[in-house]
Amino acid sequence: RVLSLELNKDRDVERIHGSGINTLDIEPVEGRYMLSGGSDGVIVLYDLENFSKKPCYTCKAVCSVGRSHPDVHRFSVETVQWYPHDTGMFTSSSFDKTLKIWDTNTLQPADVFHFEGTVYSHHMSPVATKHCLIAVGTKSPKVQLCDLKSGSCSHILQGHRQEVLAVSWSPRHEYILATASADGRVKLWDVRRASGCLTTLDQHNGEKSKASSEAANTAHSGRVNGLCYTNDGLHLLTVGTDDRMRLWNSSTGENTLVNYGKVCNESRKGLKFTISCGCNPEFAFVPYGSTIAVYTIFSGELITMLRGHYNTVDCCVFQPNFQELYSGSKDCNILAWIPALREPVPDDISEKSLSQQHLNPAYEDAWSSSEDEG
């Protein structure tokens, strides 16, 4: 299904944003509601469900925090995220130096965290049961941890030298956090530890014994502006302005040396890319100019480029239940990429001859039926 993703001619997403779309998130509970955040500070909530039951339909905006809303972000919204456990709450962060916790039903902020610099990225753990920490990457090299329960930003992780462009909790271990910075470094932290930093990823896979060189390790030879864990949490994918994408073993910190070729990346801020879920092999969907590049994660192969936007793509999000992709761009559009249905088969062709002609080798039956072959 992912290999046959294409721009869907029958599904539109209602156009509400009057400026570029920086961030998208689909709630993990039902996979039905999607948030978007725009360069003008506007946040829109969409229902992806097809109520009309017609093949051709538009995903409607349920509500929005528009320019006239008293609590709207004053500048660009860089990250939106649903509360992982229910749809009653969502979060947004912005270049206006705030992180807001919203009550979905009233569209009022339940809490607001203020920072000294612009906020590039924030993330809540999808698996945490023992903590409610939101990791926040800002213009400051210090990573901030805000506690939803106490409403305070008590915890700080120190180690980066420049602004923190992307943060992501491990989907496997609730206390493990990955952070990416303009200093070329990616750090993994255990937020329970006083020193915090577990390791600094090294693109050259240097000897881990040389503790002194740990500080010199860089993951990219440019700004690291995006990171994404695989769904099992065993690997971490990073992108940088050195036009490289790297896959790391998240437990050893080793660079797996998968070669994805040149992955053009001129973003001055965080780049929101995503990884498929429930596919084999898994795929990475990476904004690439006005297209989205689709790579197989473990072989590094560029499968296809999804074309349809008129301007730079800033974000994409994967809907695992239906293996669909949604992308947001500076062209103010959100596009839906849906697996193309296979062509209907004319009646006069027998099943047998069809199976020999049309089947992609990937779908062929490889089971041996006779005893002696097995």
Short mmCIF file of N, CA and C in Angstrom, two decimals, residues 12-119:
data_model
loop_
_atom_site.label_atom_id
_atom_site.label_comp_id
_atom_site.label_asym_id
_atom_site.label_seq_id
_atom_site.Cartn_x
_atom_site.Cartn_y
_atom_site.Cartn_z
N ASP A 12 -10.12 15.77 -0.35
CA ASP A 12 -9.51 17.06 -0.09
C ASP A 12 -9.48 17.29 1.41
N VAL A 13 -8.56 18.14 1.84
CA VAL A 13 -8.58 18.61 3.22
C VAL A 13 -8.96 20.08 3.12
N GLU A 14 -10.03 20.44 3.82
CA GLU A 14 -10.55 21.81 3.73
C GLU A 14 -9.44 22.83 3.94
N ARG A 15 -9.39 23.81 3.05
CA ARG A 15 -8.30 24.79 3.11
C ARG A 15 -8.69 25.94 4.03
N ILE A 16 -8.03 26.02 5.18
CA ILE A 16 -8.34 27.03 6.18
C ILE A 16 -7.16 27.98 6.34
N HIS A 17 -5.95 27.41 6.32
CA HIS A 17 -4.75 28.21 6.57
C HIS A 17 -4.52 29.23 5.46
N GLY A 18 -4.20 30.45 5.87
CA GLY A 18 -3.87 31.49 4.89
C GLY A 18 -2.38 31.65 4.73
N SER A 19 -1.61 30.80 5.42
CA SER A 19 -0.15 30.85 5.28
C SER A 19 0.38 29.43 5.40
N GLY A 20 1.70 29.29 5.32
CA GLY A 20 2.31 27.96 5.28
C GLY A 20 1.97 27.10 6.49
N ILE A 21 1.99 25.78 6.26
CA ILE A 21 1.67 24.82 7.33
C ILE A 21 2.96 24.15 7.79
N ASN A 22 3.28 24.30 9.07
CA ASN A 22 4.56 23.83 9.61
C ASN A 22 4.50 22.47 10.26
N THR A 23 3.32 22.09 10.74
CA THR A 23 3.28 20.91 11.59
C THR A 23 1.90 20.26 11.53
N LEU A 24 1.89 18.92 11.58
CA LEU A 24 0.65 18.14 11.56
C LEU A 24 0.78 17.05 12.62
N ASP A 25 -0.34 16.67 13.22
CA ASP A 25 -0.33 15.51 14.12
C ASP A 25 -1.69 14.84 14.10
N ILE A 26 -1.69 13.51 14.01
CA ILE A 26 -2.93 12.73 14.05
C ILE A 26 -2.98 12.01 15.40
N GLU A 27 -4.11 12.11 16.08
CA GLU A 27 -4.17 11.52 17.42
C GLU A 27 -4.09 9.99 17.33
N PRO A 28 -3.34 9.38 18.29
CA PRO A 28 -3.09 7.95 18.22
C PRO A 28 -4.24 7.09 18.76
N VAL A 29 -5.26 7.71 19.37
CA VAL A 29 -6.32 6.90 19.98
C VAL A 29 -7.22 6.28 18.91
N GLU A 30 -7.82 7.13 18.07
CA GLU A 30 -8.69 6.63 16.99
C GLU A 30 -8.06 6.79 15.61
N GLY A 31 -7.07 7.66 15.51
CA GLY A 31 -6.50 7.96 14.21
C GLY A 31 -7.44 8.77 13.35
N ARG A 32 -8.34 9.52 14.01
CA ARG A 32 -9.40 10.20 13.27
C ARG A 32 -9.23 11.71 13.18
N TYR A 33 -8.66 12.33 14.23
CA TYR A 33 -8.57 13.79 14.26
C TYR A 33 -7.14 14.26 14.01
N MET A 34 -7.01 15.28 13.18
CA MET A 34 -5.69 15.80 12.84
C MET A 34 -5.59 17.28 13.20
N LEU A 35 -4.44 17.65 13.77
CA LEU A 35 -4.15 19.05 14.07
C LEU A 35 -3.16 19.60 13.05
N SER A 36 -3.30 20.89 12.74
CA SER A 36 -2.29 21.54 11.91
C SER A 36 -1.95 22.88 12.53
N GLY A 37 -0.70 23.29 12.37
CA GLY A 37 -0.25 24.58 12.89
C GLY A 37 0.40 25.37 11.78
N GLY A 38 0.08 26.68 11.70
CA GLY A 38 0.54 27.49 10.57
C GLY A 38 1.51 28.60 10.95
N SER A 39 2.14 29.15 9.90
CA SER A 39 3.11 30.24 10.07
C SER A 39 2.46 31.50 10.63
N ASP A 40 1.12 31.59 10.51
CA ASP A 40 0.43 32.79 11.02
C ASP A 40 -0.07 32.58 12.45
N GLY A 41 0.31 31.45 13.08
CA GLY A 41 -0.10 31.20 14.46
C GLY A 41 -1.41 30.44 14.59
N VAL A 42 -2.08 30.20 13.48
CA VAL A 42 -3.40 29.55 13.50
C VAL A 42 -3.25 28.03 13.69
N ILE A 43 -4.16 27.45 14.47
CA ILE A 43 -4.22 25.99 14.66
C ILE A 43 -5.59 25.52 14.18
N VAL A 44 -5.60 24.44 13.40
CA VAL A 44 -6.88 23.91 12.89
C VAL A 44 -6.99 22.44 13.28
N LEU A 45 -8.22 22.03 13.63
CA LEU A 45 -8.50 20.65 13.99
C LEU A 45 -9.43 20.06 12.92
N TYR A 46 -8.97 19.00 12.27
CA TYR A 46 -9.75 18.36 11.20
C TYR A 46 -10.29 17.00 11.63
N ASP A 47 -11.43 16.64 11.07
CA ASP A 47 -11.96 15.29 11.21
C ASP A 47 -11.69 14.56 9.89
N LEU A 48 -10.93 13.49 9.93
CA LEU A 48 -10.56 12.80 8.70
C LEU A 48 -11.61 11.78 8.26
N GLU A 49 -12.60 11.57 9.11
CA GLU A 49 -13.64 10.56 8.82
C GLU A 49 -14.49 10.98 7.62
N ASN A 50 -14.87 10.00 6.82
CA ASN A 50 -15.73 10.27 5.67
C ASN A 50 -17.20 10.06 6.06
N PHE A 51 -17.88 11.16 6.39
CA PHE A 51 -19.28 11.04 6.80
C PHE A 51 -20.21 10.83 5.62
N SER A 52 -19.88 11.43 4.50
CA SER A 52 -20.78 11.38 3.35
C SER A 52 -20.89 9.96 2.79
N LYS A 53 -19.87 9.12 3.10
CA LYS A 53 -19.80 7.76 2.55
C LYS A 53 -19.68 7.76 1.03
N LYS A 54 -19.48 8.94 0.44
CA LYS A 54 -19.24 8.99 -1.01
C LYS A 54 -17.73 8.85 -1.23
N PRO A 55 -17.34 8.34 -2.39
CA PRO A 55 -15.90 8.18 -2.63
C PRO A 55 -15.18 9.53 -2.67
N CYS A 56 -15.91 10.58 -3.08
CA CYS A 56 -15.29 11.90 -3.21
C CYS A 56 -15.73 12.76 -2.02
N TYR A 57 -14.80 13.18 -1.18
CA TYR A 57 -15.22 13.99 -0.03
C TYR A 57 -14.11 14.91 0.46
N THR A 58 -14.49 15.83 1.32
CA THR A 58 -13.54 16.78 1.91
C THR A 58 -13.48 16.57 3.41
N CYS A 59 -12.25 16.45 3.93
CA CYS A 59 -12.08 16.36 5.39
C CYS A 59 -12.35 17.74 5.96
N LYS A 60 -13.35 17.83 6.82
CA LYS A 60 -13.80 19.14 7.31
C LYS A 60 -12.99 19.59 8.53
N ALA A 61 -12.82 20.90 8.62
CA ALA A 61 -12.25 21.48 9.84
C ALA A 61 -13.36 21.51 10.88
N VAL A 62 -13.10 20.93 12.04
CA VAL A 62 -14.09 20.91 13.12
C VAL A 62 -14.10 22.26 13.83
N CYS A 63 -12.90 22.78 14.10
CA CYS A 63 -12.78 24.06 14.79
C CYS A 63 -11.36 24.57 14.59
N SER A 64 -11.13 25.84 14.94
CA SER A 64 -9.78 26.37 14.81
C SER A 64 -9.53 27.47 15.82
N VAL A 65 -8.24 27.64 16.15
CA VAL A 65 -7.81 28.77 16.96
C VAL A 65 -7.31 29.79 15.93
N GLY A 66 -8.22 30.66 15.49
CA GLY A 66 -7.91 31.59 14.41
C GLY A 66 -7.28 32.89 14.91
N ARG A 67 -6.99 33.78 13.96
CA ARG A 67 -6.33 35.04 14.32
C ARG A 67 -7.14 35.86 15.31
N SER A 68 -8.46 35.70 15.30
CA SER A 68 -9.29 36.53 16.18
C SER A 68 -9.45 35.91 17.58
N HIS A 69 -8.94 34.69 17.76
CA HIS A 69 -9.06 34.02 19.06
C HIS A 69 -8.18 34.75 20.08
N PRO A 70 -8.69 35.01 21.29
CA PRO A 70 -7.90 35.78 22.26
C PRO A 70 -6.58 35.13 22.65
N ASP A 71 -6.50 33.79 22.56
CA ASP A 71 -5.29 33.09 23.00
C ASP A 71 -4.44 32.55 21.84
N VAL A 72 -4.71 33.04 20.63
CA VAL A 72 -3.96 32.55 19.47
C VAL A 72 -2.47 32.86 19.64
N HIS A 73 -1.63 31.98 19.11
CA HIS A 73 -0.18 32.26 19.13
C HIS A 73 0.11 33.50 18.28
N ARG A 74 1.01 34.33 18.77
CA ARG A 74 1.28 35.59 18.05
C ARG A 74 2.15 35.37 16.82
N PHE A 75 3.02 34.34 16.88
CA PHE A 75 3.87 34.06 15.73
C PHE A 75 3.69 32.60 15.31
N SER A 76 4.54 32.19 14.38
CA SER A 76 4.46 30.87 13.77
C SER A 76 4.36 29.72 14.77
N VAL A 77 3.38 28.83 14.55
CA VAL A 77 3.29 27.60 15.34
C VAL A 77 4.21 26.56 14.69
N GLU A 78 5.18 26.07 15.46
CA GLU A 78 6.18 25.15 14.91
C GLU A 78 5.84 23.69 15.18
N THR A 79 5.17 23.41 16.29
CA THR A 79 4.83 22.02 16.62
C THR A 79 3.45 21.95 17.25
N VAL A 80 2.65 21.00 16.80
CA VAL A 80 1.40 20.65 17.50
C VAL A 80 1.47 19.17 17.83
N GLN A 81 0.93 18.80 18.98
CA GLN A 81 0.88 17.37 19.33
C GLN A 81 -0.33 17.10 20.20
N TRP A 82 -1.02 16.02 19.87
CA TRP A 82 -2.11 15.55 20.71
C TRP A 82 -1.55 14.97 22.00
N TYR A 83 -2.29 15.09 23.08
CA TYR A 83 -1.97 14.33 24.29
C TYR A 83 -2.09 12.86 23.89
N PRO A 84 -1.07 12.03 24.18
CA PRO A 84 -1.06 10.67 23.63
C PRO A 84 -2.19 9.76 24.10
N HIS A 85 -2.84 10.09 25.23
CA HIS A 85 -3.78 9.12 25.81
C HIS A 85 -5.25 9.42 25.57
N ASP A 86 -5.59 10.67 25.26
CA ASP A 86 -6.97 10.94 24.83
C ASP A 86 -7.03 12.26 24.08
N THR A 87 -8.15 12.47 23.38
CA THR A 87 -8.24 13.63 22.50
C THR A 87 -8.74 14.89 23.20
N GLY A 88 -8.89 14.82 24.52
CA GLY A 88 -9.41 15.98 25.26
C GLY A 88 -8.40 17.10 25.42
N MET A 89 -7.15 16.83 25.02
CA MET A 89 -6.11 17.81 25.24
C MET A 89 -5.10 17.77 24.10
N PHE A 90 -4.59 18.94 23.72
CA PHE A 90 -3.47 18.96 22.76
C PHE A 90 -2.52 20.09 23.13
N THR A 91 -1.34 20.08 22.50
CA THR A 91 -0.31 21.06 22.85
C THR A 91 0.18 21.75 21.59
N SER A 92 0.67 22.97 21.75
CA SER A 92 1.24 23.70 20.62
C SER A 92 2.39 24.56 21.11
N SER A 93 3.41 24.74 20.28
CA SER A 93 4.51 25.63 20.65
C SER A 93 4.85 26.52 19.46
N SER A 94 5.44 27.66 19.78
CA SER A 94 5.50 28.71 18.77
C SER A 94 6.75 29.56 18.88
N PHE A 95 7.03 30.29 17.81
CA PHE A 95 8.11 31.29 17.83
C PHE A 95 7.77 32.45 18.76
N ASP A 96 6.55 32.47 19.31
CA ASP A 96 6.23 33.54 20.29
C ASP A 96 6.73 33.17 21.69
N LYS A 97 7.59 32.11 21.76
CA LYS A 97 8.27 31.72 23.00
C LYS A 97 7.35 31.06 24.02
N THR A 98 6.24 30.49 23.54
CA THR A 98 5.34 29.81 24.48
C THR A 98 5.04 28.38 24.03
N LEU A 99 4.69 27.58 25.03
CA LEU A 99 4.12 26.24 24.82
C LEU A 99 2.76 26.29 25.48
N LYS A 100 1.70 25.97 24.73
CA LYS A 100 0.34 26.05 25.29
C LYS A 100 -0.28 24.66 25.37
N ILE A 101 -0.96 24.41 26.49
CA ILE A 101 -1.69 23.16 26.70
C ILE A 101 -3.17 23.52 26.52
N TRP A 102 -3.82 22.92 25.54
CA TRP A 102 -5.19 23.30 25.20
C TRP A 102 -6.21 22.25 25.65
N ASP A 103 -7.35 22.74 26.11
CA ASP A 103 -8.51 21.89 26.34
C ASP A 103 -9.26 21.81 25.00
N THR A 104 -9.34 20.62 24.42
CA THR A 104 -9.92 20.48 23.07
C THR A 104 -11.38 20.94 23.03
N ASN A 105 -12.13 20.64 24.08
CA ASN A 105 -13.57 20.92 24.05
C ASN A 105 -13.88 22.41 24.12
N THR A 106 -13.12 23.15 24.92
CA THR A 106 -13.41 24.58 25.07
C THR A 106 -12.51 25.44 24.18
N LEU A 107 -11.47 24.83 23.62
CA LEU A 107 -10.45 25.56 22.86
C LEU A 107 -9.85 26.71 23.67
N GLN A 108 -9.69 26.47 24.97
CA GLN A 108 -9.04 27.44 25.86
C GLN A 108 -7.74 26.82 26.36
N PRO A 109 -6.70 27.65 26.58
CA PRO A 109 -5.47 27.09 27.14
C PRO A 109 -5.65 26.74 28.61
N ALA A 110 -5.30 25.51 28.97
CA ALA A 110 -5.35 25.09 30.37
C ALA A 110 -4.07 25.52 31.08
N ASP A 111 -3.00 25.70 30.30
CA ASP A 111 -1.72 26.11 30.88
C ASP A 111 -0.86 26.71 29.78
N VAL A 112 0.02 27.63 30.16
CA VAL A 112 0.96 28.22 29.21
C VAL A 112 2.35 28.27 29.85
N PHE A 113 3.34 27.74 29.14
CA PHE A 113 4.74 27.81 29.60
C PHE A 113 5.46 28.87 28.77
N HIS A 114 6.24 29.72 29.45
CA HIS A 114 6.96 30.79 28.76
C HIS A 114 8.46 30.50 28.75
N PHE A 115 9.11 30.81 27.63
CA PHE A 115 10.55 30.56 27.50
C PHE A 115 11.27 31.84 27.09
N GLU A 116 12.61 31.80 27.22
CA GLU A 116 13.39 33.00 26.89
C GLU A 116 13.55 33.16 25.38
N GLY A 117 13.52 32.04 24.65
CA GLY A 117 13.72 32.13 23.20
C GLY A 117 12.61 31.45 22.44
N THR A 118 12.68 31.57 21.12
CA THR A 118 11.69 30.92 20.26
C THR A 118 11.70 29.42 20.51
N VAL A 119 10.54 28.80 20.39
CA VAL A 119 10.42 27.34 20.61
C VAL A 119 10.37 26.65 19.24
#
